[in-house]
PDB file of C-alpha atoms in Angstrom:
ATOM      1  CA  MET Y   2     186.168 -21.372 -70.868  1.00 57.00           C
ATOM      2  CA  GLN Y   3     184.152 -19.252 -68.421  1.00 54.00           C
ATOM      3  CA  GLN Y   4     180.724 -18.285 -69.844  1.00 54.00           C
ATOM      4  CA  ILE Y   5     179.054 -15.332 -68.784  1.00 48.00           C
ATOM      5  CA  PRO Y   6     176.237 -15.834 -66.137  1.00 47.00           C
ATOM      6  CA  GLU Y   7     172.660 -15.161 -67.590  1.00 45.00           C
ATOM      7  CA  ASN Y   8     172.428 -12.049 -64.804  1.00 43.00           C
ATOM      8  CA  ARG Y   9     175.421 -10.602 -66.443  1.00 45.00           C
ATOM      9  CA  LYS Y  10     174.988  -9.749 -70.267  1.00 44.00           C
ATOM     10  CA  PRO Y  11     175.834  -6.911 -70.447  1.00 42.00           C
ATOM     11  CA  ALA Y  12     172.595  -5.372 -71.058  1.00 41.00           C
ATOM     12  CA  PRO Y  13     171.743  -4.599 -74.575  1.00 38.00           C
ATOM     13  CA  GLU Y  14     170.572  -1.153 -74.039  1.00 39.00           C
ATOM     14  CA  ARG Y  15     174.907  -0.678 -72.730  1.00 37.00           C
ATOM     15  CA  GLY Y  16     175.327   2.927 -74.850  1.00 39.00           C
ATOM     16  CA  ASP Y  17     172.274   2.844 -76.975  1.00 39.00           C
ATOM     17  CA  LYS Y  18     169.129   4.555 -76.170  1.00 38.00           C
ATOM     18  CA  PRO Y  19     166.036   3.282 -73.019  1.00 36.00           C
ATOM     19  CA  GLY Y  20     165.306   0.070 -75.558  1.00 34.00           C
ATOM     20  CA  THR Y  21     166.574   0.080 -78.195  1.00 35.00           C
ATOM     21  CA  ARG Y  22     169.613  -2.909 -78.837  1.00 33.00           C
ATOM     22  CA  ARG Y  23     173.020  -2.301 -80.347  1.00 37.00           C
ATOM     23  CA  LYS Y  24     173.267  -3.300 -84.343  1.00 37.00           C
ATOM     24  CA  VAL Y  25     176.001  -5.618 -84.925  1.00 36.00           C
ATOM     25  CA  PRO Y  26     177.328  -5.420 -88.516  1.00 39.00           C
ATOM     26  CA  TRP Y  27     176.069  -8.178 -90.069  1.00 32.00           C
ATOM     27  CA  LEU Y  28     179.163  -9.558 -92.380  1.00 34.00           C
ATOM     28  CA  TRP Y  29     180.549  -9.392 -88.508  1.00 38.00           C
ATOM     29  CA  VAL Y  30     178.171 -11.523 -87.141  1.00 36.00           C
ATOM     30  CA  ALA Y  31     178.050 -13.652 -90.051  1.00 37.00           C
ATOM     31  CA  PRO Y  32     181.447 -15.915 -88.881  1.00 42.00           C
ATOM     32  CA  ILE Y  33     180.989 -15.568 -85.831  1.00 43.00           C
ATOM     33  CA  PRO Y  34     179.011 -18.914 -84.573  1.00 42.00           C
ATOM     34  CA  VAL Y  35     181.478 -20.830 -87.447  1.00 38.00           C
ATOM     35  CA  ALA Y  36     184.418 -19.487 -86.282  1.00 41.00           C
ATOM     36  CA  LEU Y  37     183.363 -20.522 -82.067  1.00 43.00           C
ATOM     37  CA  ALA Y  38     182.414 -23.880 -82.632  1.00 41.00           C
ATOM     38  CA  ILE Y  39     186.233 -24.251 -84.317  1.00 38.00           C
ATOM     39  CA  GLY Y  40     187.900 -22.825 -81.279  1.00 42.00           C
ATOM     40  CA  LEU Y  41     185.770 -24.683 -79.243  1.00 40.00           C
ATOM     41  CA  LEU Y  42     186.245 -28.174 -80.949  1.00 38.00           C
ATOM     42  CA  ILE Y  43     188.671 -30.345 -78.817  1.00 30.00           C
ATOM     43  CA  GLY Y  44     191.877 -29.792 -79.037  1.00 35.00           C
ATOM     44  CA  ALA Y  45     191.057 -26.309 -80.610  1.00 36.00           C
ATOM     45  CA  GLN Y  46     194.789 -26.497 -81.936  1.00 36.00           C
ATOM     46  CA  LEU Y  47     194.419 -23.497 -85.284  1.00 36.00           C
ATOM     47  CA  PRO Y  48     191.234 -23.468 -88.027  1.00 35.00           C
ATOM     48  CA  VAL Y  49     191.722 -24.867 -90.941  1.00 29.00           C
ATOM     49  CA  GLY Y  50     192.855 -23.680 -94.064  1.00 31.00           C
ATOM     50  CA  ASP Y  51     195.866 -22.127 -95.166  1.00 35.00           C
ATOM     51  CA  ARG Y  52     196.986 -20.976 -91.245  1.00 34.00           C
ATOM     52  CA  ALA Y  53     196.560 -24.522 -90.413  1.00 34.00           C
ATOM     53  CA  PRO Y  54     199.594 -26.408 -89.012  1.00 34.00           C
ATOM     54  CA  GLY Y  55     201.026 -29.642 -90.705  1.00 34.00           C
ATOM     55  CA  PRO Y  56     199.922 -33.023 -89.360  1.00 31.00           C
ATOM     56  CA  GLU Y  57     201.827 -33.639 -86.577  1.00 33.00           C
ATOM     57  CA  ALA Y  58     200.441 -30.255 -84.465  1.00 32.00           C
ATOM     58  CA  SER Y  59     196.966 -31.138 -85.552  1.00 31.00           C
ATOM     59  CA  SER Y  60     196.383 -34.403 -85.015  1.00 28.00           C
ATOM     60  CA  ALA Y  61     197.760 -33.620 -81.057  1.00 29.00           C
ATOM     61  CA  ALA Y  62     194.092 -32.626 -80.284  1.00 28.00           C
ATOM     62  CA  VAL Y  63     193.811 -32.461 -75.871  1.00 29.00           C
ATOM     63  CA  GLN Y  64     191.232 -31.457 -74.453  1.00 34.00           C
ATOM     64  CA  ASN Y  65     191.130 -28.366 -72.214  1.00 39.00           C
ATOM     65  CA  PRO Y  66     189.827 -27.141 -69.605  1.00 43.00           C
ATOM     66  CA  GLY Y  67     188.902 -24.062 -70.995  1.00 53.00           C
ATOM     67  CA  SER Y  68     186.915 -25.159 -73.704  1.00 38.00           C
ATOM     68  CA  GLN Y  69     183.839 -26.534 -74.617  1.00 28.00           C
ATOM     69  CA  THR Y  70     183.480 -29.275 -77.086  1.00 29.00           C
ATOM     70  CA  PRO Y  71     180.548 -28.949 -80.020  1.00 32.00           C
ATOM     71  CA  GLY Y  72     180.586 -32.713 -81.079  1.00 40.00           C
ATOM     72  CA  GLN Y  73     181.477 -31.185 -84.553  1.00 42.00           C
ATOM     73  CA  ASP Y  74     182.800 -34.517 -86.847  1.00 45.00           C
ATOM     74  CA  THR Y  75     184.868 -32.695 -89.050  1.00 44.00           C
ATOM     75  CA  ASP Y  76     186.203 -28.643 -89.297  1.00 49.00           C
ATOM     76  CA  PRO Y  77     184.386 -26.513 -90.784  1.00 48.00           C
ATOM     77  CA  PRO Y  78     186.298 -23.450 -92.535  1.00 47.00           C
ATOM     78  CA  ALA Y  79     187.689 -21.135 -90.320  1.00 51.00           C
ATOM     79  CA  PRO Y  80     186.704 -17.173 -91.381  1.00 50.00           C
ATOM     80  CA  ALA Y  81     188.460 -14.537 -90.460  1.00 56.00           C
ATOM     81  CA  PHE Y  82     187.164 -11.587 -88.025  1.00 69.00           C
ATOM     82  CA  PRO Y  83     187.265  -8.082 -88.235  1.00 77.00           C
ATOM     83  CA  ASP Y  84     190.684  -6.501 -87.700  1.00 83.00           C
ATOM     84  CA  VAL Y  85     190.515  -5.099 -84.252  1.00 87.00           C
ATOM     85  CA  ALA Y  86     194.171  -4.893 -83.906  1.00 88.00           C
ATOM     86  CA  ARG Y  87     194.694  -1.434 -82.353  1.00 90.00           C
ATOM     87  CA  LEU Y  88     198.498  -1.266 -82.768  1.00 93.00           C
ATOM     88  CA  GLU Y  89     198.649   2.179 -80.875  1.00 90.00           C
ATOM     89  CA  ALA Y  90     202.679   3.142 -79.859  1.00 88.00           C
ATOM     90  CA  GLN Y  91     201.705   4.273 -76.763  1.00 89.00           C
ATOM     91  CA  ASP Y  92     199.137   1.799 -75.640  1.00 94.00           C
ATOM     92  CA  PRO Y  93     200.486   0.583 -72.162  1.00 95.00           C
ATOM     93  CA  THR Y  94     197.971  -1.862 -72.386  1.00 96.00           C
ATOM     94  CA  ALA Y  95     199.796  -3.964 -74.326  1.00 96.00           C
ATOM     95  CA  LEU Y  96     203.139  -5.720 -74.817  1.00 96.00           C
ATOM     96  CA  GLY Y  97     204.936  -5.931 -77.609  1.00 96.00           C
ATOM     97  CA  ASP Y  98     206.281  -4.323 -80.900  1.00 96.00           C
ATOM     98  CA  VAL Y  99     203.538  -2.411 -83.315  1.00 95.00           C
ATOM     99  CA  ASP Y 100     205.537  -4.176 -86.103  1.00 95.00           C
ATOM    100  CA  ALA Y 101     205.302  -7.964 -84.649  1.00 97.00           C
ATOM    101  CA  PRO Y 102     204.059 -10.556 -87.564  1.00 96.00           C
ATOM    102  CA  VAL Y 103     201.574 -11.919 -85.102  1.00 96.00           C
ATOM    103  CA  VAL Y 104     199.441  -9.613 -83.065  1.00 97.00           C
ATOM    104  CA  MET Y 105     197.279 -11.329 -80.093  1.00 96.00           C
ATOM    105  CA  VAL Y 106     193.716  -9.431 -79.056  1.00 96.00           C
ATOM    106  CA  ALA Y 107     192.850 -11.494 -75.679  1.00 96.00           C
ATOM    107  CA  PHE Y 108     189.387 -11.098 -74.690  1.00 96.00           C
ATOM    108  CA  THR Y 109     189.783 -11.514 -70.725  1.00 96.00           C
ATOM    109  CA  ASP Y 110     187.861 -10.702 -67.684  1.00 96.00           C
ATOM    110  CA  PHE Y 111     190.180 -10.446 -63.702  1.00 96.00           C
ATOM    111  CA  GLN Y 112     187.415 -12.312 -62.741  1.00 94.00           C
ATOM    112  CA  CYS Y 113     187.403 -15.711 -64.861  1.00 95.00           C
ATOM    113  CA  PRO Y 114     189.760 -18.593 -63.628  1.00 95.00           C
ATOM    114  CA  TYR Y 115     190.672 -19.574 -66.779  1.00 95.00           C
ATOM    115  CA  CYS Y 116     192.010 -15.898 -67.736  1.00 96.00           C
ATOM    116  CA  ALA Y 117     193.876 -16.702 -64.719  1.00 96.00           C
ATOM    117  CA  LYS Y 118     194.816 -19.810 -65.420  1.00 95.00           C
ATOM    118  CA  TRP Y 119     196.392 -18.659 -68.545  1.00 96.00           C
ATOM    119  CA  THR Y 120     197.899 -15.546 -67.332  1.00 96.00           C
ATOM    120  CA  GLU Y 121     199.712 -17.454 -64.262  1.00 95.00           C
ATOM    121  CA  GLY Y 122     200.861 -20.608 -66.830  1.00 94.00           C
ATOM    122  CA  THR Y 123     200.878 -19.633 -70.522  1.00 96.00           C
ATOM    123  CA  LEU Y 124     201.768 -16.186 -70.323  1.00 96.00           C
ATOM    124  CA  PRO Y 125     205.117 -15.801 -69.066  1.00 96.00           C
ATOM    125  CA  GLU Y 126     206.176 -17.921 -71.508  1.00 96.00           C
ATOM    126  CA  LEU Y 127     204.768 -16.483 -74.887  1.00 97.00           C
ATOM    127  CA  ILE Y 128     206.595 -13.264 -73.301  1.00 97.00           C
ATOM    128  CA  THR Y 129     210.157 -15.342 -73.408  1.00 97.00           C
ATOM    129  CA  LYS Y 130     209.523 -17.027 -76.631  1.00 97.00           C
ATOM    130  CA  TYR Y 131     207.835 -14.547 -78.986  1.00 98.00           C
ATOM    131  CA  VAL Y 132     207.568 -10.894 -77.470  1.00 98.00           C
ATOM    132  CA  ASP Y 133     210.397 -10.326 -75.765  1.00 97.00           C
ATOM    133  CA  GLN Y 134     211.920 -12.077 -79.649  1.00 96.00           C
ATOM    134  CA  GLY Y 135     209.757  -9.037 -82.156  1.00 97.00           C
ATOM    135  CA  LYS Y 136     207.538 -11.460 -83.108  1.00 97.00           C
ATOM    136  CA  LEU Y 137     204.511 -11.189 -80.795  1.00 98.00           C
ATOM    137  CA  ARG Y 138     202.155  -8.543 -79.822  1.00 98.00           C
ATOM    138  CA  ILE Y 139     199.122  -8.446 -77.024  1.00 98.00           C
ATOM    139  CA  GLU Y 140     196.735  -5.811 -76.727  1.00 97.00           C
ATOM    140  CA  TRP Y 141     194.380  -6.956 -74.169  1.00 97.00           C
ATOM    141  CA  ARG Y 142     190.831  -6.120 -73.994  1.00 96.00           C
ATOM    142  CA  ASP Y 143     189.341  -6.193 -70.128  1.00 95.00           C
ATOM    143  CA  LEU Y 144     185.694  -7.259 -69.915  1.00 94.00           C
ATOM    144  CA  ASP Y 145     183.635  -6.586 -66.916  1.00 90.00           C
ATOM    145  CA  LEU Y 146     181.369 -10.146 -67.211  1.00 90.00           C
ATOM    146  CA  PHE Y 147     181.036 -11.415 -64.654  1.00 88.00           C
ATOM    147  CA  GLY Y 148     180.042  -8.407 -61.798  1.00 85.00           C
ATOM    148  CA  ASP Y 149     180.665  -5.602 -60.077  1.00 90.00           C
ATOM    149  CA  ALA Y 150     184.601  -6.950 -59.021  1.00 91.00           C
ATOM    150  CA  SER Y 151     185.475  -7.173 -62.626  1.00 94.00           C
ATOM    151  CA  LEU Y 152     185.027  -3.461 -63.438  1.00 96.00           C
ATOM    152  CA  THR Y 153     186.162  -2.458 -60.310  1.00 96.00           C
ATOM    153  CA  ALA Y 154     189.453  -4.825 -61.513  1.00 96.00           C
ATOM    154  CA  ALA Y 155     189.256  -3.732 -65.558  1.00 96.00           C
ATOM    155  CA  HIS Y 156     189.186   0.623 -64.015  1.00 97.00           C
ATOM    156  CA  ALA Y 157     192.531  -0.537 -61.630  1.00 97.00           C
ATOM    157  CA  ALA Y 158     194.505  -1.840 -64.455  1.00 97.00           C
ATOM    158  CA  GLN Y 159     193.930   1.194 -66.455  1.00 97.00           C
ATOM    159  CA  ALA Y 160     195.355   3.085 -63.701  1.00 98.00           C
ATOM    160  CA  ALA Y 161     198.230   0.854 -62.980  1.00 98.00           C
ATOM    161  CA  ALA Y 162     198.431   1.029 -67.467  1.00 97.00           C
ATOM    162  CA  MET Y 163     198.882   4.573 -66.046  1.00 97.00           C
ATOM    163  CA  GLN Y 164     201.552   4.098 -64.366  1.00 97.00           C
ATOM    164  CA  GLY Y 165     203.054   2.186 -66.806  1.00 96.00           C
ATOM    165  CA  SER Y 166     202.367  -1.482 -64.306  1.00 97.00           C
ATOM    166  CA  TYR Y 167     199.779  -2.813 -66.478  1.00 97.00           C
ATOM    167  CA  VAL Y 168     201.295  -6.238 -66.960  1.00 96.00           C
ATOM    168  CA  PRO Y 169     202.749  -6.801 -63.789  1.00 97.00           C
ATOM    169  CA  PHE Y 170     199.167  -5.542 -61.841  1.00 97.00           C
ATOM    170  CA  HIS Y 171     198.124  -8.062 -64.224  1.00 94.00           C
ATOM    171  CA  THR Y 172     200.412 -10.837 -62.975  1.00 95.00           C
ATOM    172  CA  ARG Y 173     200.094  -9.745 -59.705  1.00 96.00           C
ATOM    173  CA  MET Y 174     196.230 -10.352 -59.741  1.00 96.00           C
ATOM    174  CA  ALA Y 175     196.268 -13.570 -61.414  1.00 95.00           C
ATOM    175  CA  GLU Y 176     198.801 -15.155 -58.549  1.00 95.00           C
ATOM    176  CA  GLY Y 177     199.036 -18.988 -58.310  1.00 94.00           C
ATOM    177  CA  GLY Y 178     196.500 -19.325 -61.020  1.00 95.00           C
ATOM    178  CA  THR Y 179     193.276 -17.872 -59.758  1.00 95.00           C
ATOM    179  CA  ILE Y 180     191.105 -14.836 -59.478  1.00 93.00           C
ATOM    180  CA  ALA Y 181     192.004 -12.748 -56.911  1.00 93.00           C
ATOM    181  CA  PRO Y 182     188.893 -12.290 -54.264  1.00 90.00           C
ATOM    182  CA  GLY Y 183     186.318  -9.571 -54.310  1.00 86.00           C
ATOM    183  CA  SER Y 184     187.761  -8.001 -50.469  1.00 90.00           C
ATOM    184  CA  ALA Y 185     190.866  -7.630 -52.888  1.00 94.00           C
ATOM    185  CA  TYR Y 186     189.609  -4.826 -55.051  1.00 92.00           C
ATOM    186  CA  SER Y 187     188.266  -2.488 -52.623  1.00 94.00           C
ATOM    187  CA  ALA Y 188     190.526   0.796 -52.545  1.00 95.00           C
ATOM    188  CA  LYS Y 189     192.571  -0.849 -49.564  1.00 96.00           C
ATOM    189  CA  SER Y 190     193.265  -3.387 -50.834  1.00 96.00           C
ATOM    190  CA  LEU Y 191     193.781  -1.938 -54.067  1.00 97.00           C
ATOM    191  CA  ARG Y 192     196.392   1.069 -53.177  1.00 97.00           C
ATOM    192  CA  ALA Y 193     198.026  -1.667 -50.519  1.00 97.00           C
ATOM    193  CA  THR Y 194     198.655  -3.476 -53.723  1.00 97.00           C
ATOM    194  CA  ALA Y 195     199.951  -0.519 -55.895  1.00 97.00           C
ATOM    195  CA  GLU Y 196     202.108   0.563 -53.168  1.00 98.00           C
ATOM    196  CA  ASP Y 197     203.476  -2.686 -53.083  1.00 97.00           C
ATOM    197  CA  LEU Y 198     203.966  -2.718 -57.364  1.00 97.00           C
ATOM    198  CA  GLY Y 199     205.585   0.579 -56.856  1.00 97.00           C
ATOM    199  CA  LEU Y 200     203.403   2.987 -57.441  1.00 98.00           C
ATOM    200  CA  ASP Y 201     201.679   5.798 -55.895  1.00 98.00           C
ATOM    201  CA  GLY Y 202     198.998   4.729 -54.277  1.00 97.00           C
ATOM    202  CA  GLU Y 203     196.468   8.076 -53.601  1.00 96.00           C
ATOM    203  CA  GLN Y 204     197.295   8.678 -57.506  1.00 98.00           C
ATOM    204  CA  PHE Y 205     196.133   4.594 -58.037  1.00 98.00           C
ATOM    205  CA  LEU Y 206     192.575   5.803 -56.809  1.00 97.00           C
ATOM    206  CA  ALA Y 207     192.196   8.922 -58.285  1.00 97.00           C
ATOM    207  CA  ASP Y 208     192.870   7.477 -62.346  1.00 98.00           C
ATOM    208  CA  MET Y 209     191.079   3.708 -61.153  1.00 97.00           C
ATOM    209  CA  ASP Y 210     187.828   6.604 -60.874  1.00 96.00           C
ATOM    210  CA  SER Y 211     188.996   9.139 -63.884  1.00 97.00           C
ATOM    211  CA  LYS Y 212     187.307   9.723 -66.927  1.00 97.00           C
ATOM    212  CA  GLN Y 213     189.706   8.470 -68.843  1.00 96.00           C
ATOM    213  CA  ALA Y 214     190.118   5.472 -67.507  1.00 96.00           C
ATOM    214  CA  LYS Y 215     186.538   4.482 -67.133  1.00 96.00           C
ATOM    215  CA  ASP Y 216     186.082   6.010 -71.484  1.00 96.00           C
ATOM    216  CA  ALA Y 217     189.125   2.717 -71.735  1.00 96.00           C
ATOM    217  CA  VAL Y 218     187.644   0.057 -70.081  1.00 96.00           C
ATOM    218  CA  LYS Y 219     183.955   0.993 -71.830  1.00 95.00           C
ATOM    219  CA  ARG Y 220     185.824   1.208 -75.310  1.00 94.00           C
ATOM    220  CA  ASN Y 221     187.303  -1.876 -74.271  1.00 94.00           C
ATOM    221  CA  LEU Y 222     183.316  -3.557 -74.072  1.00 94.00           C
ATOM    222  CA  ASP Y 223     181.885  -1.657 -76.917  1.00 93.00           C
ATOM    223  CA  GLU Y 224     184.858  -3.540 -79.085  1.00 92.00           C
ATOM    224  CA  ALA Y 225     183.263  -6.763 -77.262  1.00 92.00           C
ATOM    225  CA  GLN Y 226     179.703  -5.898 -77.821  1.00 90.00           C
ATOM    226  CA  GLU Y 227     180.419  -5.938 -81.784  1.00 90.00           C
ATOM    227  CA  LEU Y 228     182.410  -8.956 -82.243  1.00 89.00           C
ATOM    228  CA  ALA Y 229     179.735 -11.010 -79.822  1.00 88.00           C
ATOM    229  CA  VAL Y 230     182.179 -12.399 -77.250  1.00 88.00           C
ATOM    230  CA  MET Y 231     179.983 -12.759 -74.594  1.00 84.00           C
ATOM    231  CA  SER Y 232     182.552 -15.586 -72.910  1.00 88.00           C
ATOM    232  CA  THR Y 233     186.565 -15.433 -71.629  1.00 93.00           C
ATOM    233  CA  PRO Y 234     188.864 -15.902 -72.395  1.00 95.00           C
ATOM    234  CA  VAL Y 235     188.763 -15.515 -75.986  1.00 94.00           C
ATOM    235  CA  PHE Y 236     191.876 -13.986 -78.435  1.00 95.00           C
ATOM    236  CA  LEU Y 237     192.632 -13.276 -81.917  1.00 94.00           C
ATOM    237  CA  ILE Y 238     195.876 -14.206 -83.256  1.00 94.00           C
ATOM    238  CA  ASN Y 239     196.264 -12.286 -86.761  1.00 92.00           C
ATOM    239  CA  GLN Y 240     192.169 -12.360 -86.628  1.00 83.00           C
ATOM    240  CA  MET Y 241     191.967 -16.076 -85.971  1.00 86.00           C
ATOM    241  CA  PRO Y 242     189.752 -17.672 -83.392  1.00 88.00           C
ATOM    242  CA  PHE Y 243     191.317 -19.285 -80.362  1.00 86.00           C
ATOM    243  CA  VAL Y 244     188.871 -19.778 -77.696  1.00 90.00           C
ATOM    244  CA  GLY Y 245     190.008 -20.788 -74.225  1.00 88.00           C
ATOM    245  CA  ALA Y 246     193.098 -21.039 -71.519  1.00 86.00           C
ATOM    246  CA  GLN Y 247     194.100 -24.226 -73.920  1.00 89.00           C
ATOM    247  CA  PRO Y 248     197.248 -25.590 -73.451  1.00 92.00           C
ATOM    248  CA  LEU Y 249     200.925 -23.802 -74.091  1.00 94.00           C
ATOM    249  CA  GLU Y 250     202.008 -26.097 -77.304  1.00 95.00           C
ATOM    250  CA  ASN Y 251     198.447 -24.636 -78.871  1.00 94.00           C
ATOM    251  CA  PHE Y 252     199.602 -21.264 -78.658  1.00 95.00           C
ATOM    252  CA  VAL Y 253     202.816 -22.228 -79.874  1.00 96.00           C
ATOM    253  CA  ALA Y 254     201.506 -24.201 -83.264  1.00 95.00           C
ATOM    254  CA  ALA Y 255     198.837 -21.145 -83.583  1.00 94.00           C
ATOM    255  CA  ILE Y 256     201.210 -18.691 -83.224  1.00 96.00           C
ATOM    256  CA  ASP Y 257     204.500 -20.572 -84.896  1.00 96.00           C
ATOM    257  CA  ALA Y 258     202.163 -20.943 -88.168  1.00 94.00           C
ATOM    258  CA  GLU Y 259     201.144 -17.326 -88.414  1.00 94.00           C
ATOM    259  CA  LEU Y 260     204.799 -16.980 -88.033  1.00 96.00           C
ATOM    260  CA  GLN Y 261     205.153 -19.129 -91.026  1.00 93.00           C
ATOM    261  CA  GLN Y 262     202.781 -17.652 -93.110  1.00 90.00           C
ATOM    262  CA  ALA Y 263     204.505 -14.161 -92.557  1.00 88.00           C
ATOM    263  CA  GLU Y 264     207.786 -15.073 -93.888  1.00 86.00           C
ATOM    264  CA  ALA Y 265     206.610 -16.526 -96.702  1.00 86.00           C
ATOM    265  CA  GLY Y 266     204.917 -13.282 -97.299  1.00 77.00           C
ATOM    266  CA  GLN Y 267     208.130 -12.077 -97.381  1.00 76.00           C
ATOM    267  CA  GLN Y 268     209.884 -13.575 -99.692  1.00 67.00           C
TER     268      GLN Y 268
END
């Protein structure tokens, strides 16, 4: 999991009056340390409780490079996060049916190495196995935790979304499972990338600087701040926290458990 550097933490006055701090609802903040600790356990297969998979899944603990281990010996109960899934049918930055039984909200940053690793190695499998089958919907929230390139990339992703190429842009900027260099976010390079994806390069640059793109990015940033998401990647799988670019099998176990619970609820 990539953590935000101290000198890049979002200013507390973002969107507020100078000298004030955004007030986060205490009912949201209270469970966050516990919830994140769960995701940081070795393997972090799933939160315990009704949504946990069988022993065969939870026993497959694997140290993954996208998370950290707090050294806890037991798994505390896992509170759910607020439901932040938007389920907007025309959301160009989402993938999958709005009525899919499982919704994953992905907080990512284009300058986060673990996010690039997840996009390259895990996302394609999730699309084939779940999204294309109508079982999973993924909604992205691009953040700007790691500098100007992150913010530029977030605006560029919105511009790509306006031409129906959000996911292709996302995957292009994570080719090889590594983050694109800062030079990839110059106007010249971005236009070339857009045109290579079959987009209108001039319109792409104009959309990047549009109020629509900037408002969309700010909405994502505000949501992340209210949830105290200060590192990436962080996923909410039907409101349950899942932290880090964990192995594919961990995501499969988590999604399968949610599908089983959804199916049981229909019986």
